[in-house]
Amino acid sequence: MAAVRGVRSVEMEVADVGRATEFYTRVWGLSEVERRGGSCYLRGTGAYHHILALHPATGRGAFRRVTFDAADRKTVDSIHRQVNEQLGPIAACQELKLPGGGYGFGFKDAEGRNLAVVCDAADHRDVADVADRPRKIAHVNVNSADHPAATRFFCEGLGFRVIDETGGLLFLHCDNTDHNSIVISKESRNTVNHVAFEMADLDSVMRGAGRMKDNGYPIEWGIGRHGAGNNVFAYFAGPEEFPIELTGEVMQVGPDYVPRGPEHWKFPPGRADQWGVTAPHTARWKRIQDMFGFSADGQIVS
Ligand SMILES: [Fe+2]
């Protein structure tokens, strides 16, 4: 089974690209790499050409696409075959003319998510960590109205495996050493729960959270340390209330990792993280976790 090796980028449709860009550069710590047709493309400190694209919204705010990285063309072709088998005919693989270019394909999954798989993009060579700046997308958490079917698709189509399961979440691991790159929330709608950006270390998460507070973005949940994945978390409502997370110290795993189930990952009453420090999430966080779906026109990736 061919597998993706992580989330390369996430695309959002926002009402005000200029204001969102100002936030994601000055406050969140990304760097602008390209502007095209009213859209802005931003990188982290890692290699990916861009990890976030901001597009002008045609209606209400939405996620346009989640793009996965693949090792090479052979892997992209194999994953394309696997997705075809799961979903029926999808658009062919092609040379991409998007910022960063590369080779790949896009499609809409059975629950309406716009997904893409890309290799050979024009990635960066300067990949040293920079304190307080995000490296990459650590994970995307997607809500699913049919989580068994969604899980089956991510596993059999894109090569993930379930690495842990809690009462409400399925953690999916792919061809890298991160504990998870996709999380499926067992919900009733097919929206995006949140997008997590990975910081280099705990202090960077803490200082990033401080920078958010300084700029009028209070912590909606956290700071805490999750059970499954062992990562530190701080959740925020970003510009236009997009649900975003700063995370760090994500557990690194190998093939010998033993998955565990909901009974193992239960916290004692009154606890929602390993430390017992964080307050419960705010009502606003609960609301924005289910506020953004995928736009209709996200299938085209060239
Ligand atoms: Fe998360």
PDB file of N, CA, C and O and ligand atoms in Angstrom, residues 139 194 196 235 245, ligand 1:
ATOM      1  N   HIS A 139      -1.007  18.437  12.017  1.00  0.00           N
ATOM      2  CA  HIS A 139      -2.160  17.600  11.679  1.00  0.00           C
ATOM      3  C   HIS A 139      -3.357  18.469  11.312  1.00  0.00           C
ATOM      4  O   HIS A 139      -3.414  19.646  11.669  1.00  0.00           O
ATOM      5  N   HIS A 194     -10.064  21.500  13.198  1.00  0.00           N
ATOM      6  CA  HIS A 194      -9.001  22.502  13.354  1.00  0.00           C
ATOM      7  C   HIS A 194      -7.762  22.082  12.591  1.00  0.00           C
ATOM      8  O   HIS A 194      -7.642  20.934  12.150  1.00  0.00           O
ATOM      9  N   ALA A 196      -3.524  22.188  12.999  1.00  0.00           N
ATOM     10  CA  ALA A 196      -2.453  22.370  13.987  1.00  0.00           C
ATOM     11  C   ALA A 196      -1.131  22.661  13.298  1.00  0.00           C
ATOM     12  O   ALA A 196      -0.721  21.953  12.374  1.00  0.00           O
ATOM     13  N   TYR A 235      -5.121  26.174  21.645  1.00  0.00           N
ATOM     14  CA  TYR A 235      -6.089  26.370  20.562  1.00  0.00           C
ATOM     15  C   TYR A 235      -6.607  27.811  20.546  1.00  0.00           C
ATOM     16  O   TYR A 235      -6.845  28.398  21.605  1.00  0.00           O
ATOM     17  N   GLU A 245      -4.405  25.730  15.891  1.00  0.00           N
ATOM     18  CA  GLU A 245      -3.705  25.212  17.074  1.00  0.00           C
ATOM     19  C   GLU A 245      -2.212  25.430  16.924  1.00  0.00           C
ATOM     20  O   GLU A 245      -1.661  25.261  15.831  1.00  0.00           O
TER      21      GLU A 245
HETATM   22 FE    FE B   1      -5.092  19.101  17.411  1.00  0.00          FE
END
